[in-house]
Structure formats: structure tokens, C-alpha cells
Amino acid sequence: MSNYANAADVLPPRLLEEVRKHWRGYLWIPGENASSQKPETVALIQSGMDAGQISAALGISRSRVYQIARSLGAQNPLKKKPPRASAEEEHRETPGEPSPPLKT
């Protein structure tokens, strides 16, 4: 089942007419569990679960998990990891140890 539909295809005509009185354009209708989604997601984030596990457990996207995590500010344990060091940086000589040759 698609998450998107033409309102004219899914709403009774009288309801569609009422909606048109109030809104023109795209309209998001949250699911029934939307109000409980954030507290449950926050609890799982704080329990140490990763975004993929939370996404699967709650049936929400990873993007939504990260969006909720960002709302935690400094308390966000899902902050992005620092970028990985380049091959040259990984092969730099450390004091007392010779550097392995770089592959070309």
C-alpha cells in the first residue's frame, strides 16, 4: 500500500468538499500512533538502541529517528560519527614505529 493517495480517490465527496474549504495543496495526515511516537522513540534512543533497530521496531524511517534524536540537543546519543581518517592519515608514522608502505 502506498503512503500517498489522491484525496478525491479515498475521501467521501462531502468530506473532500469540507477539506477544500480549509486547505489547498499537500496535506499530511498523521497516523493514529503519531502522538505516542516521539516519547517511545526517545525512550529507545536513550536505552542505547541504534537508529536501524528503532526504525524496525517502531515502523518509522531512520530519518524520523534521527529527526527526533536531534530534538534532544546535547542529550542526543545518535550524533553523527566523525569522518573516517584518510588512507594517508591512517598510515602516518607514529613515534618508534615504522610506517607501512602505502598501496598505489
JSON list of N, CA, C and O in Angstrom, two decimals, residues 39-78:
[
{"chain": "A", "resi": 39, "resn": "PRO", "atom": "N", "xyz": [7.68, 10.08, 22.29]},
{"chain": "A", "resi": 39, "resn": "PRO", "atom": "CA", "xyz": [8.14, 9.61, 23.60]},
{"chain": "A", "resi": 39, "resn": "PRO", "atom": "C", "xyz": [8.72, 8.19, 23.54]},
{"chain": "A", "resi": 39, "resn": "PRO", "atom": "O", "xyz": [9.75, 7.91, 24.17]},
{"chain": "A", "resi": 40, "resn": "GLU", "atom": "N", "xyz": [8.11, 7.33, 22.77]},
{"chain": "A", "resi": 40, "resn": "GLU", "atom": "CA", "xyz": [8.60, 5.96, 22.65]},
{"chain": "A", "resi": 40, "resn": "GLU", "atom": "C", "xyz": [9.95, 5.94, 21.93]},
{"chain": "A", "resi": 40, "resn": "GLU", "atom": "O", "xyz": [10.86, 5.22, 22.33]},
{"chain": "A", "resi": 41, "resn": "THR", "atom": "N", "xyz": [10.08, 6.76, 20.90]},
{"chain": "A", "resi": 41, "resn": "THR", "atom": "CA", "xyz": [11.35, 6.83, 20.16]},
{"chain": "A", "resi": 41, "resn": "THR", "atom": "C", "xyz": [12.45, 7.37, 21.07]},
{"chain": "A", "resi": 41, "resn": "THR", "atom": "O", "xyz": [13.56, 6.83, 21.10]},
{"chain": "A", "resi": 42, "resn": "VAL", "atom": "N", "xyz": [12.16, 8.42, 21.81]},
{"chain": "A", "resi": 42, "resn": "VAL", "atom": "CA", "xyz": [13.15, 9.00, 22.73]},
{"chain": "A", "resi": 42, "resn": "VAL", "atom": "C", "xyz": [13.59, 7.95, 23.75]},
{"chain": "A", "resi": 42, "resn": "VAL", "atom": "O", "xyz": [14.79, 7.81, 24.03]},
{"chain": "A", "resi": 43, "resn": "ALA", "atom": "N", "xyz": [12.66, 7.19, 24.29]},
{"chain": "A", "resi": 43, "resn": "ALA", "atom": "CA", "xyz": [13.00, 6.16, 25.27]},
{"chain": "A", "resi": 43, "resn": "ALA", "atom": "C", "xyz": [13.94, 5.12, 24.67]},
{"chain": "A", "resi": 43, "resn": "ALA", "atom": "O", "xyz": [14.91, 4.71, 25.32]},
{"chain": "A", "resi": 44, "resn": "LEU", "atom": "N", "xyz": [13.68, 4.71, 23.44]},
{"chain": "A", "resi": 44, "resn": "LEU", "atom": "CA", "xyz": [14.54, 3.72, 22.79]},
{"chain": "A", "resi": 44, "resn": "LEU", "atom": "C", "xyz": [15.91, 4.31, 22.46]},
{"chain": "A", "resi": 44, "resn": "LEU", "atom": "O", "xyz": [16.93, 3.62, 22.58]},
{"chain": "A", "resi": 45, "resn": "ILE", "atom": "N", "xyz": [15.95, 5.57, 22.04]},
{"chain": "A", "resi": 45, "resn": "ILE", "atom": "CA", "xyz": [17.23, 6.23, 21.77]},
{"chain": "A", "resi": 45, "resn": "ILE", "atom": "C", "xyz": [18.06, 6.25, 23.04]},
{"chain": "A", "resi": 45, "resn": "ILE", "atom": "O", "xyz": [19.24, 5.91, 23.04]},
{"chain": "A", "resi": 46, "resn": "GLN", "atom": "N", "xyz": [17.44, 6.64, 24.14]},
{"chain": "A", "resi": 46, "resn": "GLN", "atom": "CA", "xyz": [18.15, 6.74, 25.41]},
{"chain": "A", "resi": 46, "resn": "GLN", "atom": "C", "xyz": [18.52, 5.38, 25.99]},
{"chain": "A", "resi": 46, "resn": "GLN", "atom": "O", "xyz": [19.43, 5.29, 26.80]},
{"chain": "A", "resi": 47, "resn": "SER", "atom": "N", "xyz": [17.86, 4.33, 25.53]},
{"chain": "A", "resi": 47, "resn": "SER", "atom": "CA", "xyz": [18.19, 2.98, 26.01]},
{"chain": "A", "resi": 47, "resn": "SER", "atom": "C", "xyz": [19.44, 2.43, 25.32]},
{"chain": "A", "resi": 47, "resn": "SER", "atom": "O", "xyz": [19.97, 1.41, 25.72]},
{"chain": "A", "resi": 48, "resn": "GLY", "atom": "N", "xyz": [19.90, 3.13, 24.25]},
{"chain": "A", "resi": 48, "resn": "GLY", "atom": "CA", "xyz": [21.11, 2.71, 23.58]},
{"chain": "A", "resi": 48, "resn": "GLY", "atom": "C", "xyz": [20.89, 1.99, 22.26]},
{"chain": "A", "resi": 48, "resn": "GLY", "atom": "O", "xyz": [21.85, 1.59, 21.62]},
{"chain": "A", "resi": 49, "resn": "MET", "atom": "N", "xyz": [19.65, 1.81, 21.85]},
{"chain": "A", "resi": 49, "resn": "MET", "atom": "CA", "xyz": [19.39, 1.17, 20.56]},
{"chain": "A", "resi": 49, "resn": "MET", "atom": "C", "xyz": [19.88, 2.08, 19.44]},
{"chain": "A", "resi": 49, "resn": "MET", "atom": "O", "xyz": [19.85, 3.30, 19.57]},
{"chain": "A", "resi": 50, "resn": "ASP", "atom": "N", "xyz": [20.31, 1.46, 18.32]},
{"chain": "A", "resi": 50, "resn": "ASP", "atom": "CA", "xyz": [20.73, 2.29, 17.18]},
{"chain": "A", "resi": 50, "resn": "ASP", "atom": "C", "xyz": [19.52, 2.63, 16.31]},
{"chain": "A", "resi": 50, "resn": "ASP", "atom": "O", "xyz": [18.44, 2.07, 16.48]},
{"chain": "A", "resi": 51, "resn": "ALA", "atom": "N", "xyz": [19.72, 3.56, 15.39]},
{"chain": "A", "resi": 51, "resn": "ALA", "atom": "CA", "xyz": [18.62, 4.07, 14.57]},
{"chain": "A", "resi": 51, "resn": "ALA", "atom": "C", "xyz": [17.95, 2.98, 13.75]},
{"chain": "A", "resi": 51, "resn": "ALA", "atom": "O", "xyz": [16.72, 2.97, 13.59]},
{"chain": "A", "resi": 52, "resn": "GLY", "atom": "N", "xyz": [18.73, 2.04, 13.23]},
{"chain": "A", "resi": 52, "resn": "GLY", "atom": "CA", "xyz": [18.15, 0.95, 12.44]},
{"chain": "A", "resi": 52, "resn": "GLY", "atom": "C", "xyz": [17.23, 0.06, 13.26]},
{"chain": "A", "resi": 52, "resn": "GLY", "atom": "O", "xyz": [16.16, -0.34, 12.80]},
{"chain": "A", "resi": 53, "resn": "GLN", "atom": "N", "xyz": [17.65, -0.26, 14.47]},
{"chain": "A", "resi": 53, "resn": "GLN", "atom": "CA", "xyz": [16.82, -1.08, 15.35]},
{"chain": "A", "resi": 53, "resn": "GLN", "atom": "C", "xyz": [15.53, -0.36, 15.74]},
{"chain": "A", "resi": 53, "resn": "GLN", "atom": "O", "xyz": [14.46, -0.95, 15.75]},
{"chain": "A", "resi": 54, "resn": "ILE", "atom": "N", "xyz": [15.65, 0.92, 16.05]},
{"chain": "A", "resi": 54, "resn": "ILE", "atom": "CA", "xyz": [14.48, 1.71, 16.42]},
{"chain": "A", "resi": 54, "resn": "ILE", "atom": "C", "xyz": [13.51, 1.82, 15.25]},
{"chain": "A", "resi": 54, "resn": "ILE", "atom": "O", "xyz": [12.30, 1.64, 15.40]},
{"chain": "A", "resi": 55, "resn": "SER", "atom": "N", "xyz": [14.07, 2.07, 14.08]},
{"chain": "A", "resi": 55, "resn": "SER", "atom": "CA", "xyz": [13.27, 2.17, 12.86]},
{"chain": "A", "resi": 55, "resn": "SER", "atom": "C", "xyz": [12.45, 0.90, 12.63]},
{"chain": "A", "resi": 55, "resn": "SER", "atom": "O", "xyz": [11.24, 0.96, 12.37]},
{"chain": "A", "resi": 56, "resn": "ALA", "atom": "N", "xyz": [13.10, -0.24, 12.75]},
{"chain": "A", "resi": 56, "resn": "ALA", "atom": "CA", "xyz": [12.42, -1.53, 12.55]},
{"chain": "A", "resi": 56, "resn": "ALA", "atom": "C", "xyz": [11.39, -1.79, 13.64]},
{"chain": "A", "resi": 56, "resn": "ALA", "atom": "O", "xyz": [10.29, -2.28, 13.36]},
{"chain": "A", "resi": 57, "resn": "ALA", "atom": "N", "xyz": [11.73, -1.46, 14.88]},
{"chain": "A", "resi": 57, "resn": "ALA", "atom": "CA", "xyz": [10.83, -1.74, 16.00]},
{"chain": "A", "resi": 57, "resn": "ALA", "atom": "C", "xyz": [9.55, -0.91, 15.95]},
{"chain": "A", "resi": 57, "resn": "ALA", "atom": "O", "xyz": [8.48, -1.39, 16.29]},
{"chain": "A", "resi": 58, "resn": "LEU", "atom": "N", "xyz": [9.68, 0.35, 15.51]},
{"chain": "A", "resi": 58, "resn": "LEU", "atom": "CA", "xyz": [8.53, 1.24, 15.54]},
{"chain": "A", "resi": 58, "resn": "LEU", "atom": "C", "xyz": [7.86, 1.44, 14.18]},
{"chain": "A", "resi": 58, "resn": "LEU", "atom": "O", "xyz": [6.82, 2.10, 14.09]},
{"chain": "A", "resi": 59, "resn": "GLY", "atom": "N", "xyz": [8.48, 0.91, 13.13]},
{"chain": "A", "resi": 59, "resn": "GLY", "atom": "CA", "xyz": [7.90, 1.07, 11.80]},
{"chain": "A", "resi": 59, "resn": "GLY", "atom": "C", "xyz": [7.97, 2.50, 11.29]},
{"chain": "A", "resi": 59, "resn": "GLY", "atom": "O", "xyz": [7.07, 2.97, 10.61]},
{"chain": "A", "resi": 60, "resn": "ILE", "atom": "N", "xyz": [9.06, 3.19, 11.64]},
{"chain": "A", "resi": 60, "resn": "ILE", "atom": "CA", "xyz": [9.28, 4.55, 11.16]},
{"chain": "A", "resi": 60, "resn": "ILE", "atom": "C", "xyz": [10.61, 4.59, 10.42]},
{"chain": "A", "resi": 60, "resn": "ILE", "atom": "O", "xyz": [11.43, 3.67, 10.54]},
{"chain": "A", "resi": 61, "resn": "SER", "atom": "N", "xyz": [10.85, 5.63, 9.67]},
{"chain": "A", "resi": 61, "resn": "SER", "atom": "CA", "xyz": [12.09, 5.72, 8.90]},
{"chain": "A", "resi": 61, "resn": "SER", "atom": "C", "xyz": [13.27, 6.08, 9.81]},
{"chain": "A", "resi": 61, "resn": "SER", "atom": "O", "xyz": [13.09, 6.67, 10.88]},
{"chain": "A", "resi": 62, "resn": "ARG", "atom": "N", "xyz": [14.46, 5.74, 9.35]},
{"chain": "A", "resi": 62, "resn": "ARG", "atom": "CA", "xyz": [15.66, 6.14, 10.09]},
{"chain": "A", "resi": 62, "resn": "ARG", "atom": "C", "xyz": [15.75, 7.66, 10.15]},
{"chain": "A", "resi": 62, "resn": "ARG", "atom": "O", "xyz": [16.19, 8.21, 11.15]},
{"chain": "A", "resi": 63, "resn": "SER", "atom": "N", "xyz": [15.33, 8.30, 9.06]},
{"chain": "A", "resi": 63, "resn": "SER", "atom": "CA", "xyz": [15.36, 9.77, 9.04]},
{"chain": "A", "resi": 63, "resn": "SER", "atom": "C", "xyz": [14.51, 10.34, 10.18]},
{"chain": "A", "resi": 63, "resn": "SER", "atom": "O", "xyz": [14.89, 11.30, 10.83]},
{"chain": "A", "resi": 64, "resn": "ARG", "atom": "N", "xyz": [13.35, 9.74, 10.42]},
{"chain": "A", "resi": 64, "resn": "ARG", "atom": "CA", "xyz": [12.48, 10.21, 11.51]},
{"chain": "A", "resi": 64, "resn": "ARG", "atom": "C", "xyz": [13.15, 9.96, 12.86]},
{"chain": "A", "resi": 64, "resn": "ARG", "atom": "O", "xyz": [13.07, 10.79, 13.77]},
{"chain": "A", "resi": 65, "resn": "VAL", "atom": "N", "xyz": [13.82, 8.82, 13.00]},
{"chain": "A", "resi": 65, "resn": "VAL", "atom": "CA", "xyz": [14.53, 8.54, 14.26]},
{"chain": "A", "resi": 65, "resn": "VAL", "atom": "C", "xyz": [15.58, 9.61, 14.50]},
{"chain": "A", "resi": 65, "resn": "VAL", "atom": "O", "xyz": [15.67, 10.17, 15.60]},
{"chain": "A", "resi": 66, "resn": "TYR", "atom": "N", "xyz": [16.38, 9.93, 13.47]},
{"chain": "A", "resi": 66, "resn": "TYR", "atom": "CA", "xyz": [17.41, 10.96, 13.63]},
{"chain": "A", "resi": 66, "resn": "TYR", "atom": "C", "xyz": [16.80, 12.33, 13.88]},
{"chain": "A", "resi": 66, "resn": "TYR", "atom": "O", "xyz": [17.35, 13.13, 14.64]},
{"chain": "A", "resi": 67, "resn": "GLN", "atom": "N", "xyz": [15.66, 12.61, 13.26]},
{"chain": "A", "resi": 67, "resn": "GLN", "atom": "CA", "xyz": [14.98, 13.89, 13.48]},
{"chain": "A", "resi": 67, "resn": "GLN", "atom": "C", "xyz": [14.58, 14.03, 14.95]},
{"chain": "A", "resi": 67, "resn": "GLN", "atom": "O", "xyz": [14.79, 15.08, 15.57]},
{"chain": "A", "resi": 68, "resn": "ILE", "atom": "N", "xyz": [14.02, 12.98, 15.51]},
{"chain": "A", "resi": 68, "resn": "ILE", "atom": "CA", "xyz": [13.63, 13.00, 16.92]},
{"chain": "A", "resi": 68, "resn": "ILE", "atom": "C", "xyz": [14.87, 13.08, 17.80]},
{"chain": "A", "resi": 68, "resn": "ILE", "atom": "O", "xyz": [14.90, 13.82, 18.79]},
{"chain": "A", "resi": 69, "resn": "ALA", "atom": "N", "xyz": [15.92, 12.36, 17.44]},
{"chain": "A", "resi": 69, "resn": "ALA", "atom": "CA", "xyz": [17.17, 12.39, 18.22]},
{"chain": "A", "resi": 69, "resn": "ALA", "atom": "C", "xyz": [17.75, 13.79, 18.25]},
{"chain": "A", "resi": 69, "resn": "ALA", "atom": "O", "xyz": [18.23, 14.25, 19.30]},
{"chain": "A", "resi": 70, "resn": "ARG", "atom": "N", "xyz": [17.72, 14.50, 17.11]},
{"chain": "A", "resi": 70, "resn": "ARG", "atom": "CA", "xyz": [18.25, 15.87, 17.08]},
{"chain": "A", "resi": 70, "resn": "ARG", "atom": "C", "xyz": [17.49, 16.79, 18.03]},
{"chain": "A", "resi": 70, "resn": "ARG", "atom": "O", "xyz": [18.07, 17.74, 18.57]},
{"chain": "A", "resi": 71, "resn": "SER", "atom": "N", "xyz": [16.21, 16.51, 18.26]},
{"chain": "A", "resi": 71, "resn": "SER", "atom": "CA", "xyz": [15.43, 17.35, 19.16]},
{"chain": "A", "resi": 71, "resn": "SER", "atom": "C", "xyz": [15.91, 17.23, 20.61]},
{"chain": "A", "resi": 71, "resn": "SER", "atom": "O", "xyz": [15.55, 18.04, 21.45]},
{"chain": "A", "resi": 72, "resn": "LEU", "atom": "N", "xyz": [16.75, 16.23, 20.89]},
{"chain": "A", "resi": 72, "resn": "LEU", "atom": "CA", "xyz": [17.29, 16.05, 22.23]},
{"chain": "A", "resi": 72, "resn": "LEU", "atom": "C", "xyz": [18.48, 16.95, 22.51]},
{"chain": "A", "resi": 72, "resn": "LEU", "atom": "O", "xyz": [18.94, 17.03, 23.65]},
{"chain": "A", "resi": 73, "resn": "GLY", "atom": "N", "xyz": [18.99, 17.62, 21.48]},
{"chain": "A", "resi": 73, "resn": "GLY", "atom": "CA", "xyz": [20.12, 18.53, 21.65]},
{"chain": "A", "resi": 73, "resn": "GLY", "atom": "C", "xyz": [21.35, 17.81, 22.16]},
{"chain": "A", "resi": 73, "resn": "GLY", "atom": "O", "xyz": [21.77, 16.81, 21.61]},
{"chain": "A", "resi": 74, "resn": "ALA", "atom": "N", "xyz": [21.93, 18.33, 23.23]},
{"chain": "A", "resi": 74, "resn": "ALA", "atom": "CA", "xyz": [23.17, 17.78, 23.78]},
{"chain": "A", "resi": 74, "resn": "ALA", "atom": "C", "xyz": [22.98, 16.36, 24.30]},
{"chain": "A", "resi": 74, "resn": "ALA", "atom": "O", "xyz": [23.95, 15.63, 24.47]},
{"chain": "A", "resi": 75, "resn": "GLN", "atom": "N", "xyz": [21.76, 15.97, 24.57]},
{"chain": "A", "resi": 75, "resn": "GLN", "atom": "CA", "xyz": [21.48, 14.63, 25.09]},
{"chain": "A", "resi": 75, "resn": "GLN", "atom": "C", "xyz": [21.33, 13.59, 23.98]},
{"chain": "A", "resi": 75, "resn": "GLN", "atom": "O", "xyz": [20.94, 12.46, 24.23]},
{"chain": "A", "resi": 76, "resn": "ASN", "atom": "N", "xyz": [21.64, 13.97, 22.73]},
{"chain": "A", "resi": 76, "resn": "ASN", "atom": "CA", "xyz": [21.46, 13.10, 21.58]},
{"chain": "A", "resi": 76, "resn": "ASN", "atom": "C", "xyz": [22.62, 12.10, 21.47]},
{"chain": "A", "resi": 76, "resn": "ASN", "atom": "O", "xyz": [23.71, 12.47, 21.08]},
{"chain": "A", "resi": 77, "resn": "PRO", "atom": "N", "xyz": [22.37, 10.82, 21.77]},
{"chain": "A", "resi": 77, "resn": "PRO", "atom": "CA", "xyz": [23.45, 9.83, 21.64]},
{"chain": "A", "resi": 77, "resn": "PRO", "atom": "C", "xyz": [23.64, 9.35, 20.20]},
{"chain": "A", "resi": 77, "resn": "PRO", "atom": "O", "xyz": [24.57, 8.60, 19.93]},
{"chain": "A", "resi": 78, "resn": "LEU", "atom": "N", "xyz": [22.79, 9.75, 19.27]},
{"chain": "A", "resi": 78, "resn": "LEU", "atom": "CA", "xyz": [22.90, 9.30, 17.89]},
{"chain": "A", "resi": 78, "resn": "LEU", "atom": "C", "xyz": [23.59, 10.33, 17.00]},
{"chain": "A", "resi": 78, "resn": "LEU", "atom": "O", "xyz": [23.38, 10.35, 15.80]}
]
